[in-house]
Amino acid sequence: MDEKRCGCWAVLKRGVGVGGSSSCKSRSDSAPTTIPRSSLVYDAAETRYLNASNREMCPPNEARPSSDAPPNCTEPKCQLLQFTFQELKSATGNFRPDSILGEGGFGYVFKGWIEENGTAPAKPGSGITVAVKSLKPDGLQGHREWVAEVGFLGQLHHPNLVKLIGYCIEDDQRLLVYEFMTRGSLENHLFRRAIPLPWSNRIKIALGAAKGLAFLHGNPEPVIYRDFKTSNILLDSEYNAKLSDFGLAKAGPQGDKTHVSTRVVGTYGYAAPEYVMTGHLTSKSDVYSFGVVLLEILTGRRSMDKKRPSGEQNLVTWARTYLADKRKLYQIVDPRLELNYSIKGVQKVSQLAYSCLGRDPKSRPTVDEVVKVLTPLQDLNDFAILSCNSRLYQQGRRKKKPELTQQRSFVAQSRSVRDSPVMNNGSGKQHC
Ligand SMILES: Nc1ncnc2c1ncn2[C@@H]1O[C@H](COP(=O)(O)OP(=O)(O)OP(=O)(O)O)[C@@H](O)[C@H]1O
Ligand SMILES: [Mg+2]
């Protein structure tokens, strides 16, 4: 097989010396089990944190500690293309600013086009559309993540994981080439768009993302994703969710081990508290992050939002009391949905988020259980707006032309709706 055309972890290890080097063993792996909170520091984007004692990285050519190495890449599964820098430069129109799809801690992501067979650039609009992520030249941490991404995505294939098509490693240049995801990230849809994401799409996305996680956790060599968040959930034209960014992924505990002890990395607002405090990583850390994303989907609020009043900035802290109280539940539903959501769906999603966010990791469900809970929610059509309309209709039959105020007093009098979304929608207003 042509090594150049089918790069993978094994090839990279030989080619550029990024494989495990004992001289470069991370201090984190022999780190004490309790990491003082004060040692967590934020990166430039102020969203990610690392254990301060582990910020010093090894030189790029031996950056990957062996303990962080992904499972072995077996050649037949690994069909990544190796691009030249020039090919990707042409594919993205010289990395034109107007082809930028987004920017993350790693660097910019550009839209580009390549020929169907191979690595040659294609004219815009022809061949295959790709997303090209280019590593900022200054990032040693980025190199480490780049290697992990190639290692994991080179061998893990699933409909709910984004497809890595290939990579480029040339001098200081590090790039990754992915399938293009037409609808961008869930973050864009939840927080940046004028049109609210419909309830049914929210459920579909939550389920797809859960299936992606379940695949990772259920792998013969389990993988803990460690960076589950809305910006890493990408959407195709039909709102199928795919997980992206495996730079922080970690091989999970094997045999009778219950956890992996590791440096603390992740994104503020999403990481499980016990992991942040102790560095003990289990698959239940991902379940916690899933709970945070589920809350964002339910409420339309960001996991951390400094623009909100102090008691509401941390979504989990703010929402916990509402989730636990069936009568308060509807107050936290994304007001932009108005009453266009399933009543039972909201109840189930809230219960699920609450259990995923349990303080004791053992009390949290597995991702397989999460998938089981979410699956039937796709078919629910007990939309709050329908029950509201039918109440108004019944009322209209009793009183020929009710005034709006009378409608409201009717609803208020109706005991059966006291705890329903009709009385308690997210904005605190009555819509019926
Ligand atoms: N395969 C893709 N197809 C389409 N758009 C993409 C693709 N990959 C990334 N993007 C876009 O680029 C943006 C930046 O992605 P990137 O993963 O670099 O950063 P991020 O997830 O926003 O932040 P972080 O660096 O903290 O993970 C995404 O939010 C998304 O909008
Ligand atoms: Mg990302």
JSON list of N, CA, C and O in Angstrom, two decimals, residues 26-56:
[
{"chain": "A", "resi": 26, "resn": "SER", "atom": "N", "xyz": [4.44, 12.67, 29.52]},
{"chain": "A", "resi": 26, "resn": "SER", "atom": "CA", "xyz": [3.81, 13.80, 30.20]},
{"chain": "A", "resi": 26, "resn": "SER", "atom": "C", "xyz": [3.88, 13.62, 31.70]},
{"chain": "A", "resi": 26, "resn": "SER", "atom": "O", "xyz": [3.66, 12.55, 32.22]},
{"chain": "A", "resi": 27, "resn": "ARG", "atom": "N", "xyz": [4.12, 14.72, 32.39]},
{"chain": "A", "resi": 27, "resn": "ARG", "atom": "CA", "xyz": [4.12, 14.68, 33.84]},
{"chain": "A", "resi": 27, "resn": "ARG", "atom": "C", "xyz": [2.74, 14.34, 34.37]},
{"chain": "A", "resi": 27, "resn": "ARG", "atom": "O", "xyz": [2.59, 13.85, 35.46]},
{"chain": "A", "resi": 28, "resn": "SER", "atom": "N", "xyz": [1.73, 14.64, 33.58]},
{"chain": "A", "resi": 28, "resn": "SER", "atom": "CA", "xyz": [0.37, 14.46, 34.06]},
{"chain": "A", "resi": 28, "resn": "SER", "atom": "C", "xyz": [0.07, 13.02, 34.43]},
{"chain": "A", "resi": 28, "resn": "SER", "atom": "O", "xyz": [-0.71, 12.75, 35.31]},
{"chain": "A", "resi": 29, "resn": "ASP", "atom": "N", "xyz": [0.73, 12.10, 33.77]},
{"chain": "A", "resi": 29, "resn": "ASP", "atom": "CA", "xyz": [0.37, 10.71, 33.98]},
{"chain": "A", "resi": 29, "resn": "ASP", "atom": "C", "xyz": [0.93, 10.16, 35.28]},
{"chain": "A", "resi": 29, "resn": "ASP", "atom": "O", "xyz": [0.52, 9.13, 35.75]},
{"chain": "A", "resi": 30, "resn": "SER", "atom": "N", "xyz": [1.89, 10.86, 35.82]},
{"chain": "A", "resi": 30, "resn": "SER", "atom": "CA", "xyz": [2.34, 10.45, 37.14]},
{"chain": "A", "resi": 30, "resn": "SER", "atom": "C", "xyz": [1.90, 11.49, 38.15]},
{"chain": "A", "resi": 30, "resn": "SER", "atom": "O", "xyz": [2.37, 11.54, 39.26]},
{"chain": "A", "resi": 31, "resn": "ALA", "atom": "N", "xyz": [0.97, 12.34, 37.73]},
{"chain": "A", "resi": 31, "resn": "ALA", "atom": "CA", "xyz": [0.53, 13.44, 38.58]},
{"chain": "A", "resi": 31, "resn": "ALA", "atom": "C", "xyz": [-0.25, 12.92, 39.77]},
{"chain": "A", "resi": 31, "resn": "ALA", "atom": "O", "xyz": [-0.84, 11.86, 39.72]},
{"chain": "A", "resi": 32, "resn": "PRO", "atom": "N", "xyz": [-0.24, 13.68, 40.86]},
{"chain": "A", "resi": 32, "resn": "PRO", "atom": "CA", "xyz": [-1.06, 13.27, 42.01]},
{"chain": "A", "resi": 32, "resn": "PRO", "atom": "C", "xyz": [-2.52, 13.22, 41.60]},
{"chain": "A", "resi": 32, "resn": "PRO", "atom": "O", "xyz": [-2.93, 13.89, 40.65]},
{"chain": "A", "resi": 33, "resn": "THR", "atom": "N", "xyz": [-3.31, 12.44, 42.32]},
{"chain": "A", "resi": 33, "resn": "THR", "atom": "CA", "xyz": [-4.69, 12.25, 41.89]},
{"chain": "A", "resi": 33, "resn": "THR", "atom": "C", "xyz": [-5.56, 13.47, 42.11]},
{"chain": "A", "resi": 33, "resn": "THR", "atom": "O", "xyz": [-6.59, 13.61, 41.52]},
{"chain": "A", "resi": 34, "resn": "THR", "atom": "N", "xyz": [-5.14, 14.36, 43.00]},
{"chain": "A", "resi": 34, "resn": "THR", "atom": "CA", "xyz": [-5.95, 15.56, 43.20]},
{"chain": "A", "resi": 34, "resn": "THR", "atom": "C", "xyz": [-5.23, 16.77, 42.64]},
{"chain": "A", "resi": 34, "resn": "THR", "atom": "O", "xyz": [-4.09, 17.05, 43.00]},
{"chain": "A", "resi": 35, "resn": "ILE", "atom": "N", "xyz": [-5.91, 17.46, 41.73]},
{"chain": "A", "resi": 35, "resn": "ILE", "atom": "CA", "xyz": [-5.30, 18.62, 41.11]},
{"chain": "A", "resi": 35, "resn": "ILE", "atom": "C", "xyz": [-5.94, 19.85, 41.70]},
{"chain": "A", "resi": 35, "resn": "ILE", "atom": "O", "xyz": [-7.15, 20.01, 41.64]},
{"chain": "A", "resi": 36, "resn": "PRO", "atom": "N", "xyz": [-5.15, 20.71, 42.35]},
{"chain": "A", "resi": 36, "resn": "PRO", "atom": "CA", "xyz": [-5.78, 21.88, 42.96]},
{"chain": "A", "resi": 36, "resn": "PRO", "atom": "C", "xyz": [-6.46, 22.74, 41.91]},
{"chain": "A", "resi": 36, "resn": "PRO", "atom": "O", "xyz": [-5.94, 22.92, 40.81]},
{"chain": "A", "resi": 37, "resn": "ARG", "atom": "N", "xyz": [-7.62, 23.23, 42.26]},
{"chain": "A", "resi": 37, "resn": "ARG", "atom": "CA", "xyz": [-8.42, 24.02, 41.33]},
{"chain": "A", "resi": 37, "resn": "ARG", "atom": "C", "xyz": [-7.62, 25.20, 40.79]},
{"chain": "A", "resi": 37, "resn": "ARG", "atom": "O", "xyz": [-7.72, 25.56, 39.63]},
{"chain": "A", "resi": 38, "resn": "SER", "atom": "N", "xyz": [-6.79, 25.77, 41.67]},
{"chain": "A", "resi": 38, "resn": "SER", "atom": "CA", "xyz": [-6.07, 26.97, 41.27]},
{"chain": "A", "resi": 38, "resn": "SER", "atom": "C", "xyz": [-5.09, 26.72, 40.13]},
{"chain": "A", "resi": 38, "resn": "SER", "atom": "O", "xyz": [-4.61, 27.63, 39.49]},
{"chain": "A", "resi": 39, "resn": "SER", "atom": "N", "xyz": [-4.76, 25.46, 39.88]},
{"chain": "A", "resi": 39, "resn": "SER", "atom": "CA", "xyz": [-3.79, 25.19, 38.83]},
{"chain": "A", "resi": 39, "resn": "SER", "atom": "C", "xyz": [-4.43, 25.13, 37.45]},
{"chain": "A", "resi": 39, "resn": "SER", "atom": "O", "xyz": [-3.76, 24.94, 36.46]},
{"chain": "A", "resi": 40, "resn": "LEU", "atom": "N", "xyz": [-5.76, 25.31, 37.40]},
{"chain": "A", "resi": 40, "resn": "LEU", "atom": "CA", "xyz": [-6.39, 25.31, 36.08]},
{"chain": "A", "resi": 40, "resn": "LEU", "atom": "C", "xyz": [-6.25, 26.69, 35.47]},
{"chain": "A", "resi": 40, "resn": "LEU", "atom": "O", "xyz": [-6.52, 27.70, 36.10]},
{"chain": "A", "resi": 41, "resn": "VAL", "atom": "N", "xyz": [-5.79, 26.73, 34.25]},
{"chain": "A", "resi": 41, "resn": "VAL", "atom": "CA", "xyz": [-5.63, 28.02, 33.59]},
{"chain": "A", "resi": 41, "resn": "VAL", "atom": "C", "xyz": [-6.36, 28.00, 32.26]},
{"chain": "A", "resi": 41, "resn": "VAL", "atom": "O", "xyz": [-6.58, 26.94, 31.70]},
{"chain": "A", "resi": 42, "resn": "TYR", "atom": "N", "xyz": [-6.71, 29.15, 31.78]},
{"chain": "A", "resi": 42, "resn": "TYR", "atom": "CA", "xyz": [-7.48, 29.24, 30.55]},
{"chain": "A", "resi": 42, "resn": "TYR", "atom": "C", "xyz": [-6.59, 29.57, 29.38]},
{"chain": "A", "resi": 42, "resn": "TYR", "atom": "O", "xyz": [-5.61, 30.27, 29.52]},
{"chain": "A", "resi": 43, "resn": "ASP", "atom": "N", "xyz": [-6.96, 29.09, 28.23]},
{"chain": "A", "resi": 43, "resn": "ASP", "atom": "CA", "xyz": [-6.16, 29.40, 27.05]},
{"chain": "A", "resi": 43, "resn": "ASP", "atom": "C", "xyz": [-6.60, 30.75, 26.49]},
{"chain": "A", "resi": 43, "resn": "ASP", "atom": "O", "xyz": [-7.45, 31.43, 27.06]},
{"chain": "A", "resi": 44, "resn": "ALA", "atom": "N", "xyz": [-6.01, 31.12, 25.36]},
{"chain": "A", "resi": 44, "resn": "ALA", "atom": "CA", "xyz": [-6.25, 32.46, 24.82]},
{"chain": "A", "resi": 44, "resn": "ALA", "atom": "C", "xyz": [-7.73, 32.73, 24.60]},
{"chain": "A", "resi": 44, "resn": "ALA", "atom": "O", "xyz": [-8.23, 33.82, 24.83]},
{"chain": "A", "resi": 45, "resn": "ALA", "atom": "N", "xyz": [-8.45, 31.72, 24.16]},
{"chain": "A", "resi": 45, "resn": "ALA", "atom": "CA", "xyz": [-9.87, 31.92, 23.87]},
{"chain": "A", "resi": 45, "resn": "ALA", "atom": "C", "xyz": [-10.69, 31.94, 25.16]},
{"chain": "A", "resi": 45, "resn": "ALA", "atom": "O", "xyz": [-11.88, 32.22, 25.13]},
{"chain": "A", "resi": 46, "resn": "GLU", "atom": "N", "xyz": [-10.06, 31.66, 26.28]},
{"chain": "A", "resi": 46, "resn": "GLU", "atom": "CA", "xyz": [-10.69, 31.66, 27.59]},
{"chain": "A", "resi": 46, "resn": "GLU", "atom": "C", "xyz": [-11.86, 30.71, 27.69]},
{"chain": "A", "resi": 46, "resn": "GLU", "atom": "O", "xyz": [-12.78, 30.91, 28.46]},
{"chain": "A", "resi": 47, "resn": "THR", "atom": "N", "xyz": [-11.86, 29.69, 26.91]},
{"chain": "A", "resi": 47, "resn": "THR", "atom": "CA", "xyz": [-12.92, 28.72, 27.06]},
{"chain": "A", "resi": 47, "resn": "THR", "atom": "C", "xyz": [-12.37, 27.36, 27.44]},
{"chain": "A", "resi": 47, "resn": "THR", "atom": "O", "xyz": [-13.03, 26.58, 28.09]},
{"chain": "A", "resi": 48, "resn": "ARG", "atom": "N", "xyz": [-11.14, 27.12, 27.06]},
{"chain": "A", "resi": 48, "resn": "ARG", "atom": "CA", "xyz": [-10.56, 25.82, 27.35]},
{"chain": "A", "resi": 48, "resn": "ARG", "atom": "C", "xyz": [-9.64, 25.92, 28.54]},
{"chain": "A", "resi": 48, "resn": "ARG", "atom": "O", "xyz": [-9.04, 26.93, 28.78]},
{"chain": "A", "resi": 49, "resn": "TYR", "atom": "N", "xyz": [-9.53, 24.86, 29.28]},
{"chain": "A", "resi": 49, "resn": "TYR", "atom": "CA", "xyz": [-8.55, 24.91, 30.36]},
{"chain": "A", "resi": 49, "resn": "TYR", "atom": "C", "xyz": [-7.64, 23.69, 30.31]},
{"chain": "A", "resi": 49, "resn": "TYR", "atom": "O", "xyz": [-7.97, 22.65, 29.77]},
{"chain": "A", "resi": 50, "resn": "LEU", "atom": "N", "xyz": [-6.49, 23.93, 30.89]},
{"chain": "A", "resi": 50, "resn": "LEU", "atom": "CA", "xyz": [-5.49, 22.88, 30.98]},
{"chain": "A", "resi": 50, "resn": "LEU", "atom": "C", "xyz": [-4.94, 22.93, 32.39]},
{"chain": "A", "resi": 50, "resn": "LEU", "atom": "O", "xyz": [-4.95, 23.97, 33.02]},
{"chain": "A", "resi": 51, "resn": "ASN", "atom": "N", "xyz": [-4.43, 21.84, 32.85]},
{"chain": "A", "resi": 51, "resn": "ASN", "atom": "CA", "xyz": [-3.74, 21.88, 34.12]},
{"chain": "A", "resi": 51, "resn": "ASN", "atom": "C", "xyz": [-2.45, 22.66, 33.93]},
{"chain": "A", "resi": 51, "resn": "ASN", "atom": "O", "xyz": [-1.65, 22.37, 33.06]},
{"chain": "A", "resi": 52, "resn": "ALA", "atom": "N", "xyz": [-2.27, 23.67, 34.76]},
{"chain": "A", "resi": 52, "resn": "ALA", "atom": "CA", "xyz": [-1.13, 24.58, 34.55]},
{"chain": "A", "resi": 52, "resn": "ALA", "atom": "C", "xyz": [0.19, 23.83, 34.53]},
{"chain": "A", "resi": 52, "resn": "ALA", "atom": "O", "xyz": [1.08, 24.13, 33.75]},
{"chain": "A", "resi": 53, "resn": "SER", "atom": "N", "xyz": [0.32, 22.82, 35.38]},
{"chain": "A", "resi": 53, "resn": "SER", "atom": "CA", "xyz": [1.59, 22.11, 35.45]},
{"chain": "A", "resi": 53, "resn": "SER", "atom": "C", "xyz": [1.88, 21.32, 34.18]},
{"chain": "A", "resi": 53, "resn": "SER", "atom": "O", "xyz": [2.97, 20.86, 33.98]},
{"chain": "A", "resi": 54, "resn": "ASN", "atom": "N", "xyz": [0.88, 21.18, 33.35]},
{"chain": "A", "resi": 54, "resn": "ASN", "atom": "CA", "xyz": [1.10, 20.41, 32.13]},
{"chain": "A", "resi": 54, "resn": "ASN", "atom": "C", "xyz": [1.02, 21.26, 30.88]},
{"chain": "A", "resi": 54, "resn": "ASN", "atom": "O", "xyz": [0.88, 20.75, 29.79]},
{"chain": "A", "resi": 55, "resn": "ARG", "atom": "N", "xyz": [1.08, 22.54, 31.06]},
{"chain": "A", "resi": 55, "resn": "ARG", "atom": "CA", "xyz": [1.00, 23.38, 29.87]},
{"chain": "A", "resi": 55, "resn": "ARG", "atom": "C", "xyz": [2.26, 23.32, 29.05]},
{"chain": "A", "resi": 55, "resn": "ARG", "atom": "O", "xyz": [2.25, 23.54, 27.86]},
{"chain": "A", "resi": 56, "resn": "GLU", "atom": "N", "xyz": [3.39, 23.08, 29.73]},
{"chain": "A", "resi": 56, "resn": "GLU", "atom": "CA", "xyz": [4.63, 22.98, 28.95]},
{"chain": "A", "resi": 56, "resn": "GLU", "atom": "C", "xyz": [4.58, 21.71, 28.14]},
{"chain": "A", "resi": 56, "resn": "GLU", "atom": "O", "xyz": [4.51, 20.62, 28.67]}
]
